[in-house]
Every structure is written in structure tokens, then in C-alpha cells.
Tab-separated table of C-alpha atoms in Angstrom:
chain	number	residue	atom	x	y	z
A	1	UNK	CA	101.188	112.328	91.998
A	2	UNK	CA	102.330	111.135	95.205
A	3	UNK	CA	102.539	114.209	97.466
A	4	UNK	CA	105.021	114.730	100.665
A	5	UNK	CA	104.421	117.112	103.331
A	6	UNK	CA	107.065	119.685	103.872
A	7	UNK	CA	108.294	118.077	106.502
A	8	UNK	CA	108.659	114.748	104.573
A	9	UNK	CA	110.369	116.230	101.705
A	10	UNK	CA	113.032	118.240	103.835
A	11	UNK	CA	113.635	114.732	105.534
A	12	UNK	CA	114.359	113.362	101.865
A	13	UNK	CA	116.475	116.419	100.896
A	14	UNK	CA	118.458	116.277	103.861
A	15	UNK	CA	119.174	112.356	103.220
A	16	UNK	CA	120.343	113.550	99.835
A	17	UNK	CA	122.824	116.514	101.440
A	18	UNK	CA	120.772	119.504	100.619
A	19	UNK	CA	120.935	121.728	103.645
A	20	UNK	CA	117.542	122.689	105.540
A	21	UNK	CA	116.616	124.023	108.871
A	22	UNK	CA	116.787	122.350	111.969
A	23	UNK	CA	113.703	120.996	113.035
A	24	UNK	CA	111.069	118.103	114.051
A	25	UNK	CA	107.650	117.520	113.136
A	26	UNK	CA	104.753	117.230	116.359
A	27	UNK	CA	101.372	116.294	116.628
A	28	UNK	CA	100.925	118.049	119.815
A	29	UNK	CA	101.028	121.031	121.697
A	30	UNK	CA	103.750	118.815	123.820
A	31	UNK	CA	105.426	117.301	121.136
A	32	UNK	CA	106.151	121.445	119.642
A	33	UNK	CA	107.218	122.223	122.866
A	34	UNK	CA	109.903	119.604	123.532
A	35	UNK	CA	111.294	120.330	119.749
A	36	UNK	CA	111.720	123.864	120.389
A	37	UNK	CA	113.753	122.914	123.515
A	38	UNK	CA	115.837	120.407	120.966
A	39	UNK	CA	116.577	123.465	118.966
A	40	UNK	CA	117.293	125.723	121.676
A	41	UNK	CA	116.519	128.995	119.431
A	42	UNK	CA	113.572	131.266	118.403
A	43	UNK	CA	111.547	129.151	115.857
A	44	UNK	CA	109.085	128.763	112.776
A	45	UNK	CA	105.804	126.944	113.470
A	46	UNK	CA	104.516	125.550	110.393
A	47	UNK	CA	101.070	124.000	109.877
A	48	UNK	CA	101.198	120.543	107.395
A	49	UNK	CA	98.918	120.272	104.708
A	50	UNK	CA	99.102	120.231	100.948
A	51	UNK	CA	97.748	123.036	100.175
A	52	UNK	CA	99.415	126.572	99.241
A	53	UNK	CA	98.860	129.872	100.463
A	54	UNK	CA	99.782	128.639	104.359
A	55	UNK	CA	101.428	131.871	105.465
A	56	UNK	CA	98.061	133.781	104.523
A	57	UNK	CA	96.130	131.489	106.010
A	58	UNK	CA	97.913	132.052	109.340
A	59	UNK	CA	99.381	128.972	110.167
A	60	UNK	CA	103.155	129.723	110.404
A	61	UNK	CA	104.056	131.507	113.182
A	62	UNK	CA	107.476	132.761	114.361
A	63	UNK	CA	107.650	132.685	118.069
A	64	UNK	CA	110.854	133.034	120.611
A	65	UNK	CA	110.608	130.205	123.171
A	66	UNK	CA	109.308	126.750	123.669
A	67	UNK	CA	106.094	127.763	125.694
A	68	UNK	CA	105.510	129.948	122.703
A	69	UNK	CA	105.589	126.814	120.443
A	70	UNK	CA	103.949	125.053	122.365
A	71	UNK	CA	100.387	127.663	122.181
A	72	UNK	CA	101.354	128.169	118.484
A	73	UNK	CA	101.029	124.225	117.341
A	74	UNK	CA	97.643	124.363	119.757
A	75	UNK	CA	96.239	126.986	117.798
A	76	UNK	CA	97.428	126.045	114.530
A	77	UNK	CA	96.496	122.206	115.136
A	78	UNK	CA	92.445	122.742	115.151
A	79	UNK	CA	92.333	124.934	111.984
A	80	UNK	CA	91.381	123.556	108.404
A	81	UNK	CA	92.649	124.881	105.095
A	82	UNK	CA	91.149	124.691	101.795
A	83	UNK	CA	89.384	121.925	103.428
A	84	UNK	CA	92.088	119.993	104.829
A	85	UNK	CA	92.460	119.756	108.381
A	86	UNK	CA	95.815	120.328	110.088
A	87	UNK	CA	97.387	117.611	111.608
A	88	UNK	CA	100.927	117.958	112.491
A	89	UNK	CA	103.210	120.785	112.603
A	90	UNK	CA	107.192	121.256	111.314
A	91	UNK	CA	109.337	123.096	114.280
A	92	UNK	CA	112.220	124.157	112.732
A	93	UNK	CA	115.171	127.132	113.571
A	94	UNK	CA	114.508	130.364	112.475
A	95	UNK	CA	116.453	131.583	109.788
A	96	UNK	CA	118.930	134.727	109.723
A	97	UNK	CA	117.407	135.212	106.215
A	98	UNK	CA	119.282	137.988	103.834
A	99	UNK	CA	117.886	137.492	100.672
A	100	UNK	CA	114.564	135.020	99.326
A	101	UNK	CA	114.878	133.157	95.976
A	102	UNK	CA	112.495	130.767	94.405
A	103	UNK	CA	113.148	127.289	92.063
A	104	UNK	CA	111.227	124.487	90.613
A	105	UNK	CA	112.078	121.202	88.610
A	106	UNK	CA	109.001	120.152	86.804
A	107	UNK	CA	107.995	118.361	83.757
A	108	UNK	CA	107.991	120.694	80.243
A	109	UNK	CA	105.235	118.664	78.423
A	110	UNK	CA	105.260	121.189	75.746
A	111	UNK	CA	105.491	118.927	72.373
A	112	UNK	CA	108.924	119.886	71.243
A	113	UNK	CA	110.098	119.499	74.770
A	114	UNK	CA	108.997	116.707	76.911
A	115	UNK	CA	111.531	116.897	79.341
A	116	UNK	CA	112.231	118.071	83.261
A	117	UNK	CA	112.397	122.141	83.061
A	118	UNK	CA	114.203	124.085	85.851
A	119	UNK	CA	112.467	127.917	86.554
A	120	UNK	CA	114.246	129.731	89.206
A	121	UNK	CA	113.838	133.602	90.028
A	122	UNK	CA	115.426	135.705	92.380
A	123	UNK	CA	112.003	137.131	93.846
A	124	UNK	CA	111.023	133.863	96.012
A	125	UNK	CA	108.576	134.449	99.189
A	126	UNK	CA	104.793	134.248	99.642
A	127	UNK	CA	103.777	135.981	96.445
A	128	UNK	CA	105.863	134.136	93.983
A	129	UNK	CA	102.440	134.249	91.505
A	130	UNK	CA	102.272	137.611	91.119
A	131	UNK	CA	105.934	138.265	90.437
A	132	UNK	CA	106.481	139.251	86.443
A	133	UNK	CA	107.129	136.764	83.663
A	134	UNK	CA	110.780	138.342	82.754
A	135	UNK	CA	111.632	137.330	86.076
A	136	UNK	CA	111.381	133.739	86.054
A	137	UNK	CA	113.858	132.272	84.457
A	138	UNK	CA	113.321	128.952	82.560
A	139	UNK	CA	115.402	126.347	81.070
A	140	UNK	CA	114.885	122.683	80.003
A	141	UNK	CA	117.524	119.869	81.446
A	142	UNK	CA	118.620	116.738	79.012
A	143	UNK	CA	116.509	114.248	80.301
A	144	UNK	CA	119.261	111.598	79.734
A	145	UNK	CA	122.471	113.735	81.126
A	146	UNK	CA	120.792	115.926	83.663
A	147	UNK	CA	121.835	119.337	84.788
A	148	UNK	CA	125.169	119.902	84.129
A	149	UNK	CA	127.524	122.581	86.200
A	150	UNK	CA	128.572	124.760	83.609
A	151	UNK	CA	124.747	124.831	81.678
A	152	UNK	CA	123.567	125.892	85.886
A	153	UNK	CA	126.853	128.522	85.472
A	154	UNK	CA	125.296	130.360	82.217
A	155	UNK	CA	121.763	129.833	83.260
A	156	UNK	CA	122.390	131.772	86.714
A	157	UNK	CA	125.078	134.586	84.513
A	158	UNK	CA	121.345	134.781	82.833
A	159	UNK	CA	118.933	135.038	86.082
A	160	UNK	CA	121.277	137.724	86.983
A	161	UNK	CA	123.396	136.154	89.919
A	162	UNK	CA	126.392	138.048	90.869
A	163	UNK	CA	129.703	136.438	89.556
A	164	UNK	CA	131.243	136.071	93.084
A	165	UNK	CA	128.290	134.051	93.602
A	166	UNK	CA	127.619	131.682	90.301
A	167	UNK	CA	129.575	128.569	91.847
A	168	UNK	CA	127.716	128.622	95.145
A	169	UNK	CA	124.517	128.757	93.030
A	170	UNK	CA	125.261	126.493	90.057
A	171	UNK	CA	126.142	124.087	92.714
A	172	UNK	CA	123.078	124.497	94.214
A	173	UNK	CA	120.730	123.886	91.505
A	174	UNK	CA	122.600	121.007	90.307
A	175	UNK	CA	122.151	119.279	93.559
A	176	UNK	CA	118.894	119.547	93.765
A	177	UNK	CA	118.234	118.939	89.982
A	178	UNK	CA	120.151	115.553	91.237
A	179	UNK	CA	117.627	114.922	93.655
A	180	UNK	CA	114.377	115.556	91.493
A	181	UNK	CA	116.082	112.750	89.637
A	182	UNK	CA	116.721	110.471	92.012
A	183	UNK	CA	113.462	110.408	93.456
A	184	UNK	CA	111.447	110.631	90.411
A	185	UNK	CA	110.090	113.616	91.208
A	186	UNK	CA	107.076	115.252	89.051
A	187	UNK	CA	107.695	118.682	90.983
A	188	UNK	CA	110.519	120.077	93.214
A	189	UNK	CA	109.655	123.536	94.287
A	190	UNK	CA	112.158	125.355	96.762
A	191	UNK	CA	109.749	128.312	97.783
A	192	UNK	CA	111.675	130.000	99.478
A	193	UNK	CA	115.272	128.715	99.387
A	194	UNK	CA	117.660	131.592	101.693
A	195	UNK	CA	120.304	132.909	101.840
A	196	UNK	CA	121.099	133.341	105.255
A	197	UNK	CA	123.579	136.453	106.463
A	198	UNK	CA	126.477	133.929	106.550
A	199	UNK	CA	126.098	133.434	102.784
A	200	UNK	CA	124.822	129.432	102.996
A	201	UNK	CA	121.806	128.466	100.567
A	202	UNK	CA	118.845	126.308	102.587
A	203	UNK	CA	115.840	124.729	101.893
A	204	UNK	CA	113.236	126.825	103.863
A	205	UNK	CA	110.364	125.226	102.047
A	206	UNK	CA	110.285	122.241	100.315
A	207	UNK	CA	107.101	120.772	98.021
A	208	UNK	CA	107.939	117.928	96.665
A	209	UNK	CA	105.657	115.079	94.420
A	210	UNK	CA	106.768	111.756	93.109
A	211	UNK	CA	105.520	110.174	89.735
A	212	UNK	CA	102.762	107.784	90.474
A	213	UNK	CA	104.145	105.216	87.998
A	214	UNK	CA	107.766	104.922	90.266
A	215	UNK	CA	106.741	104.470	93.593
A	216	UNK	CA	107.029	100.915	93.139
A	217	UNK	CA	111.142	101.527	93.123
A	218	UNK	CA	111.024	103.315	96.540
A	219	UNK	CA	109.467	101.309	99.141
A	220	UNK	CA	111.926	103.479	101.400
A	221	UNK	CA	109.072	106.199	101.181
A	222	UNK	CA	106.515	104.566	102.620
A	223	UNK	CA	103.549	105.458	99.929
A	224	UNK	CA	100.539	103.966	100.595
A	225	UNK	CA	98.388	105.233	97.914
A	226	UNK	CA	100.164	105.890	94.294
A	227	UNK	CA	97.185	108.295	92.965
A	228	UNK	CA	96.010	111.411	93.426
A	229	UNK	CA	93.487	112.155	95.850
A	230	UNK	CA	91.238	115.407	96.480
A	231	UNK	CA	92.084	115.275	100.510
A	232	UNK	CA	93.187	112.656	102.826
A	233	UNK	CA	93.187	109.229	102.521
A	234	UNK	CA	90.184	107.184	103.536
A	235	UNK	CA	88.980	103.885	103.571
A	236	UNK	CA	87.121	103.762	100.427
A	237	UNK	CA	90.228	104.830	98.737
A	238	UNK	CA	92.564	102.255	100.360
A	239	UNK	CA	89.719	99.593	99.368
A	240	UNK	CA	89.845	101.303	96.044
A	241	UNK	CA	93.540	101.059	95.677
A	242	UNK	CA	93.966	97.574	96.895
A	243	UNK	CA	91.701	96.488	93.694
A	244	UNK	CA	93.862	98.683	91.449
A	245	UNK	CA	97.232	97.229	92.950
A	246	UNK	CA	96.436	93.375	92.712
A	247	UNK	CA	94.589	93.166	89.386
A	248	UNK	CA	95.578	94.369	86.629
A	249	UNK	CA	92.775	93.107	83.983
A	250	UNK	CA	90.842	96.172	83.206
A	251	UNK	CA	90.801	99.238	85.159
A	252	UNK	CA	88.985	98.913	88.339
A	253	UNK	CA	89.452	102.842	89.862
A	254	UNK	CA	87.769	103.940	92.859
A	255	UNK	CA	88.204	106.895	95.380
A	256	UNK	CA	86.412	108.886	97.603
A	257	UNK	CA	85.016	112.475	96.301
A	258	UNK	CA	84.520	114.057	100.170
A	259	UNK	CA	81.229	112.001	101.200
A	260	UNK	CA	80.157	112.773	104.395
A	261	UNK	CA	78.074	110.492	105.631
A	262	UNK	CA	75.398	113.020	106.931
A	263	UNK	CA	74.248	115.287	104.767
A	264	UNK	CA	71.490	113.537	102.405
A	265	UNK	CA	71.417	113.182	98.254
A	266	UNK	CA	74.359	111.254	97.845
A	267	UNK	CA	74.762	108.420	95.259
A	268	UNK	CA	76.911	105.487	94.956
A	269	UNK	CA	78.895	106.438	91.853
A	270	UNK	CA	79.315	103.624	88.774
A	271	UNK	CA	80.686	104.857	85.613
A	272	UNK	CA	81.971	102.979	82.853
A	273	UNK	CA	84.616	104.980	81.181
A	274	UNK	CA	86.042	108.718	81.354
A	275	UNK	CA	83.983	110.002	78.858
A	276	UNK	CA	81.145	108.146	80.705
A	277	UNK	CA	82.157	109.137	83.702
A	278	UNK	CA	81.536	112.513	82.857
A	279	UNK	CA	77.964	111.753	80.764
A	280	UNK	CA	77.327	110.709	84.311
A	281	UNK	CA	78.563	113.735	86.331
A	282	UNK	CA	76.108	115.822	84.368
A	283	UNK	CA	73.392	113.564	85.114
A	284	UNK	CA	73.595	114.063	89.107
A	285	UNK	CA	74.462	117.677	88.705
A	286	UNK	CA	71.254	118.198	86.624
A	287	UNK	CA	69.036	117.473	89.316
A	288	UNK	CA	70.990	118.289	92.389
A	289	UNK	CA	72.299	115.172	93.516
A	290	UNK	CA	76.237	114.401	94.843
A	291	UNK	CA	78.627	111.355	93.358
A	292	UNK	CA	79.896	109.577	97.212
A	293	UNK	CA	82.703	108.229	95.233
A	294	UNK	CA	84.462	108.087	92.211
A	295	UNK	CA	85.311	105.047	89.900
A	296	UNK	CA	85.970	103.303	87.289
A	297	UNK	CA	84.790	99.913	85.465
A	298	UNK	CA	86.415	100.031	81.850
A	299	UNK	CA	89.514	98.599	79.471
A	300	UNK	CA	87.355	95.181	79.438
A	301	UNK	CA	87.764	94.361	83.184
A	302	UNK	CA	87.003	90.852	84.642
A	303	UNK	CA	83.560	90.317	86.661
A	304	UNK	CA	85.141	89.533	89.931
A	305	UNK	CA	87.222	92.597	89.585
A	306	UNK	CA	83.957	94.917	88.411
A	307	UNK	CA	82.060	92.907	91.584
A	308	UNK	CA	85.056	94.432	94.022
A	309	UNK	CA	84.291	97.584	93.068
A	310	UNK	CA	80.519	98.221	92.812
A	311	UNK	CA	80.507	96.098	96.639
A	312	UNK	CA	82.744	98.838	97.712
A	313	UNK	CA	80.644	101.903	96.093
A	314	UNK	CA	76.852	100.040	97.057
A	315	UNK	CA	78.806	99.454	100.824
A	316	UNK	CA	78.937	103.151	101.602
A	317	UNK	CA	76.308	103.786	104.200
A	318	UNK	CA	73.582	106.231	104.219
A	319	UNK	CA	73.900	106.811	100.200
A	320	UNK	CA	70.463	107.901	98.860
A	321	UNK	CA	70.871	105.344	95.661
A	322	UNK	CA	73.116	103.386	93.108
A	323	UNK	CA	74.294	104.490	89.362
A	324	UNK	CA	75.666	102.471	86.847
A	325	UNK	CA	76.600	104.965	84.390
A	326	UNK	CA	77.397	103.115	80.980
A	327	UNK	CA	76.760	106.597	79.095
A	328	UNK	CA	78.858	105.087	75.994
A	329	UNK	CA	78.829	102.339	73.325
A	330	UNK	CA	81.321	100.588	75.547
A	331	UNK	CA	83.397	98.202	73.187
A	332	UNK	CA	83.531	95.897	76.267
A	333	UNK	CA	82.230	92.569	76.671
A	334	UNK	CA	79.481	94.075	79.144
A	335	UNK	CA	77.791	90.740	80.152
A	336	UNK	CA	80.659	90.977	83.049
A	337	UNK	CA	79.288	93.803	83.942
A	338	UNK	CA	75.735	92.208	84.107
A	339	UNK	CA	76.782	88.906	86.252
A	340	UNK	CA	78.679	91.497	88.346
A	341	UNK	CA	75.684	93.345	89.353
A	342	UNK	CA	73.600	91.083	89.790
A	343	UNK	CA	75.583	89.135	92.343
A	344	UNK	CA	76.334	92.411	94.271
A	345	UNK	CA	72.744	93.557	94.470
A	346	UNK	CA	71.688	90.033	96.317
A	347	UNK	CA	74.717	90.682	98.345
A	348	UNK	CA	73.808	94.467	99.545
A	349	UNK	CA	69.777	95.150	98.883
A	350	UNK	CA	69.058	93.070	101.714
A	351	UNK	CA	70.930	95.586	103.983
A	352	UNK	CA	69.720	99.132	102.672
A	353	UNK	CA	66.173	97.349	101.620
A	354	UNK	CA	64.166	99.729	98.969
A	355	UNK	CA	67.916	101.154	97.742
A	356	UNK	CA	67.879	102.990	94.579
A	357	UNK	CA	69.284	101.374	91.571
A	358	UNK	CA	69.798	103.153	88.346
A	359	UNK	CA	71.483	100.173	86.012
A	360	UNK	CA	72.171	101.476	82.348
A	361	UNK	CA	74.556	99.377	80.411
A	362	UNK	CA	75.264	99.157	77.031
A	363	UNK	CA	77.943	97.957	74.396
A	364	UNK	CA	79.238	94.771	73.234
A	365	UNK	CA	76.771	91.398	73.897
A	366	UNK	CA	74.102	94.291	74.953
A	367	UNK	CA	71.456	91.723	74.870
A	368	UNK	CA	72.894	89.478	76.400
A	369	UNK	CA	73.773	91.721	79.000
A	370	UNK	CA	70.148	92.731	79.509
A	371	UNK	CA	68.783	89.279	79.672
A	372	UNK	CA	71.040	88.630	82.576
A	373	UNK	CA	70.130	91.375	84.328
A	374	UNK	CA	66.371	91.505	84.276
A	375	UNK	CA	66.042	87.543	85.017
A	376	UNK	CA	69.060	87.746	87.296
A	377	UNK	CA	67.824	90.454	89.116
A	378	UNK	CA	63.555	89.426	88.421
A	379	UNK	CA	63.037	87.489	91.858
A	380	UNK	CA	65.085	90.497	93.832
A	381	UNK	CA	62.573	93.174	92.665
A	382	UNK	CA	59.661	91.495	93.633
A	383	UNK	CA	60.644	90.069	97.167
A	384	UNK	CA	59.287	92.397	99.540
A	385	UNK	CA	60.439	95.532	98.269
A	386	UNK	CA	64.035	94.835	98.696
A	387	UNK	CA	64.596	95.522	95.122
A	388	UNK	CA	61.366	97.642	94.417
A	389	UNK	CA	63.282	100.371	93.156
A	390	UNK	CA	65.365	99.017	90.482
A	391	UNK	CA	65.551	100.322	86.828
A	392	UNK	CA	67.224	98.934	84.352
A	393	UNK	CA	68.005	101.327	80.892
A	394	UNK	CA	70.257	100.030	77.456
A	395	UNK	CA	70.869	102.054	74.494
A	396	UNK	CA	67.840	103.722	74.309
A	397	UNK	CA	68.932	106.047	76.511
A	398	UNK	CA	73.155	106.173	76.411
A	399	UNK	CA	73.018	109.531	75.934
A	400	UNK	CA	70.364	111.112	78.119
A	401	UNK	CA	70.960	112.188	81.350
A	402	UNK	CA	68.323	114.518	81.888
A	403	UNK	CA	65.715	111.243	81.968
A	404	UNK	CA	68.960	109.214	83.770
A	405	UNK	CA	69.219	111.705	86.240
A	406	UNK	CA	65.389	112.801	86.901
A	407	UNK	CA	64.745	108.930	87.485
A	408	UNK	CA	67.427	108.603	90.250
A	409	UNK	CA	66.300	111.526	91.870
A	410	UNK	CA	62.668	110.658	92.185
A	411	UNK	CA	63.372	106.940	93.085
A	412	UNK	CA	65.965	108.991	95.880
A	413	UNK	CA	63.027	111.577	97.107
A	414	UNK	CA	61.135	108.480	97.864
A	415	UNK	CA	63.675	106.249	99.293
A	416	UNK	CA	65.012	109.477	101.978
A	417	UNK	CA	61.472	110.049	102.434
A	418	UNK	CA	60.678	106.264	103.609
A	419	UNK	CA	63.815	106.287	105.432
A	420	UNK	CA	62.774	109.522	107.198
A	421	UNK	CA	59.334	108.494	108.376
A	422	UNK	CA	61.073	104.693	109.731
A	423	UNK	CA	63.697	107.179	111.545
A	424	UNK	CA	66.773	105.919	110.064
């Protein structure tokens, strides 16, 4: 799913008329300081990153004046959490809160549902997972006519909203249930919404992720990247993305997996399939080694789209070796595979000289497959060492990633230890 920051999704909300606090994002010390001035109250400094749990992990703060915001965001703007590194902050009012509630819109993909589901409770706030089951209330929403007012009336008689209150509340939930729609959300979680001592209902927290499959109807958003991604977008997964995007013949998937760069026993990542892709996984766990990347070369794919992707995986720099991973019968014509490979190897060898190469393909025109690569590749593995350390494994071995594995890593011992005593 595509995921917004808080701060992005309260924009959104507030384009749509829900009602959230004043406030301004900043990427600096500076910038926190001159939007506490703009509000001209106390205020909530709130770190961004996808990730839950941010109260715990001490990056909201409540402070009283500008100067105070200002050594808030400073603090809050060099920690990391779960991983992800804090980048901007949300400066927004601070609430005159009375009373913390809690709602979500997400898909029911039960079988004798499949539909959007609205849960809602009246114990919102920082520990929402530990609050009983017979307090969330849940109720699925007619995909085709939405939430209507008097089904939000009986479903907040249920969750136990007092009568002098049900319109403000249906009204509410329908609006926002409006929203998930319009946006084509996959989740809309209000954690907390308020009610502030003047009786209004706001937004204080807003998560809010868009089905990957509609961001082509709202280029107003801005999405780069329709996919989900284990932290922040890099290179490798806009390369990746650009191959997905433009060429449709065959899947072509490819994203990062938190590579570093540094620390040694990484491998350039190749699988052929999901259930490959996996077979695979095993393989490098087996013996201690790390997958760079992720990706993808299945559904029958074209060569030239197949040669996109294992450039951009055999590209990565400082990798400790290559793996094809075609641990499947792949029903696949896997000769484009083959010519694939072949061309990208001349193309990168050269550069990382003595690279590991752990090629197992197998499938449809097999034999074919093989002849290409062992004459295709013949001269390469015999010019001066460029390609000394290429293997090349068919159905033999589809299934066995204990010998897979144990091959890459000694051909990878070797190769770090060459590159250690040349000093690269």
C-alpha cells in the first residue's frame, strides 16, 4: 500500500472537510520554530515516520513556546525508529482534549464479507492494542452504497454513545467513511480522534494508506512508488519501479531489502518466482549470507525486460556475488532468461572482475537454455579470471539449496578474501 505520513494524510482530510489541528510540517529546528509562532499557542511536536508506537518511543513532545519547539524538532530530528530515521516533524495546536476515541476503515477480507469494515471504540489513545475485544465495535459498510447516516446512528446507539451525542458522531463517521472512499483508501485509522472541551470531534492522528492498484487515478498525491517497501525509498527501488511501470510483459519486481553497502556477505538477489523466491531465501539463510535486493523474473517476461533487472541487481556495488534462483519447474520459456544473462554478465564482470555467479535455471526449453548459457558465457570464464567464478546448475539441483547455497558461499569466502588482500 501506498503509505502517507501523518502529516500528509491530515492535509488530505482537511481538503475533504474533516477537522484537524492547526499545524505545519518542518524539517528543521528553524522551520518548528517559525510554525509554532504561526500557531501562536502551546504545541504538539510530532516525529514522521511510518511506524507505530511514536509516543513510547519519545518523539512527541508537548512544549509551551516556539523556542521550546524549536529544541524539541532538534532532538526529535536525529533519532531513528524501528529503523527508520526521522525526517520531518508535524507542529500542530495542542488540543483541549476531554475525551479519546479510536476508528478505522479497513478492508474485511473475511470470505463471506469482502468489503470495507468500520471498528470504532470509545477507548482510543496510545494503548489501543491492549484494550478488550467487547470494546471494539465492528461493522461492515455496503461496498456499493457506503456508510449510510442512520446505519452510523444504530451502530454508535451500539458502541454506547450518549443519545445527545449520536448525530454529532454518526456524522462523523460518515464523513470520514466518505473519505476512505474517495481516496481509495486500504486503511483509515483515526487514533486518537478528540473531543475537545467545546464538544467538536478532530483528527488528532491520522494513518492513512491508499490501494496500490488506484494511484494511477490520483496524480494529485504525488506517489512515486505504488508498492510496498520495508523503509524509505531508494534508488534501486525507483530503478525497480520504473521497469514495473513501463512494461508490462511478465513481472519484472525489484526493491531494495536494507543493503548497506558496508558490511560484507551480501548477494545480488535473482529469483524466478514466489515460491522460488523463497527456495532461494533459505538457500542464503543456510549458510549465513544476506539477499541486497529483492526481485522478481516470472509470468513469462521478455529478455530485455529480465536484462533491466538482473543489470540493476549485478550493479549494486560491493555485493559479495550473484544468484539466479530458478528453484522451480518454471513453465516459462527460460531461454530469455539465458540470452538475458548472458548479455548482462559481459556487461558487468568486467567491472567487479572474479564476481560470484550462481546461475540455476530450469523449466521450459531447459536445454536450450543451458546451451546458451555455457557457450554464451564459455569465452567470459576463461578470459583472465573475469568470469572464473561462474557456475551454472539445471534441474539436477531445483530443489537443493543446501549445495545452492554452500557453493555461493565458498565462491563468496574467496572472492571477499581476494578483494581483501587487493584492498578494495
Amino acid at each position: 500500500m501506498a503509505k502517507f505520513l501523518e502529516y500528509q494524510g491530515k492535509e488530505w482530510l482537511a481538503k475533504a472537510g474533516i477537522p484537524v489541528p492547526k499545524g505545519r510540517s518542518a524539517s528543521s529546528p528553524e522551520e518548528a520554530q517559525q510554525a509554532a509562532e504561526w500557531i501562536g499557542k502551546s504545541v504538539a511536536v510530532k516525529g514522521q515516520v511510518q511506524a507505530g508506537g511514536r509516543g513510547k518511543a519519545g518523539i512527541v513532545k508537548l512544549v509551551e513556546t516556539p523556542s521550546e519547539a524549536s529544541a524539541a524538532a532538534a532532538e526529535i530530528l536525529v533519532k531513528t525508529v524501528k529503523g527508520l530515521p526521522v525526517r520531518q516533524v508535524l507542529i500542530e495546536e495542542k488540543l483541549a482534549i476531554k475525551k479519546e476515541y479510536y476508528c478505522s476503515f479497513v478492508i474485511n477480507n473475511a470470505r463471506d464479507a469482502r468489503c470495507p469494515m468500520l471498528m470504532f471504540s470509545s477507548e482510543g489513545g496510545m494503548d489501543i492494542e491492549s484494550v478488550p475485544e467487547e470494546l471494539i465495535f465492528k461493522m461492515n459498510i455496503d461496498p456499493i452504497f457506503g456508510l449510510q447516516i442512520y446505519d452510523a446512528i444504530d451502530f454508535c446507539v451500539r458502541a454506547g454513545i450518549p443519545n445527545k451525542e449520536l448525530s454529532k458522531f454518526a456524522s462523523f463517521l460518515t464523513k470520514l467513511s466518505q473519505v476512505y472512499n474517495k481516496y481509495d483508501c486500504q486503511t483509515l485509522e483515526i487514533n486518537p480522534f478528540v473531543m475537545t472541551e467545546d464538544g467538536s470531534l478532530i483528527c488528532a492522528d491520522c494513518k492513512m494508506e491508499i490501494d496500490n492498484s488506484s494511484v494511477g487515478r490520483h496524480p494529485e498525491f504525488g506517489i512515486k512508488i505504488a508498492r510496498d517497501l520495508p523503509g524509505e525509498v531508494t534508488e534501486l527501488d525507483m530503478i525497480g519501479w520504473s521497469i514495473e511501470e513501463t512494461d508490462a510483459r511478465g513481472t519484472g519486481f525489484l526493491m531494495n531489502m536494507g543493503y548497506d553497502e558496508v558490511s560484507p556477505g551480501y548477494i545480488g538477489y535473482h529469483p524466478i518466482g514466489g515460491g522460488s523466491a523463497m527456495m532461494g531465501l533459505d538457500a542464503l539463510n543456510q549458510v549465513g549470507l544476506k539477499p541486497a535486493n529483492y526481485a522478481d523474473t516470472s509470468g513469462n517476461p521478455v529478455g530485455s525486460k529480465i536484462y533491466r533487472v538482473a543489470k540493476s541487481v549485478l550493479s549494486q556495488p560491493n555485493i559479495d556475488g550473484y544468484l539466479l534462483g530458478g528453484f522451480m519447474m518454471a513453465n516459462q520459456e527460460q531461454w530469455h532468461h539465458a540470452n538475458a544473462i548472458v548479455k548482462v554478465l559481459w556487461e558487468e564482470l568486467p567491472k567487479k572482475p572474479g564476481l560470484p555467479c550462481v546461475l540455476l535455471l530450469c523449466g521450459n526449453r531447459e536445454d536450450e537454455s543451458m546451451e546458451i548459457l555455457r557457450k554464451g558465457l564459455a569465452e567470459l570464464m576463461t578470459s583472465d579470471g573475469i568470469g572464473k567464478r561462474i557456475e551454472i546448475y539445471g534441474k539436477e539441483h531445483v530443489t537443493d539449496t543446501k549445495f545452492i547455497g554452500q557453493r555461493l558461499l565458498a565462491l563468496a569466502k574467496e572472492y571477499r578474501a581476494e578483494k581483501d588482500a587487493q584492498g578494495k
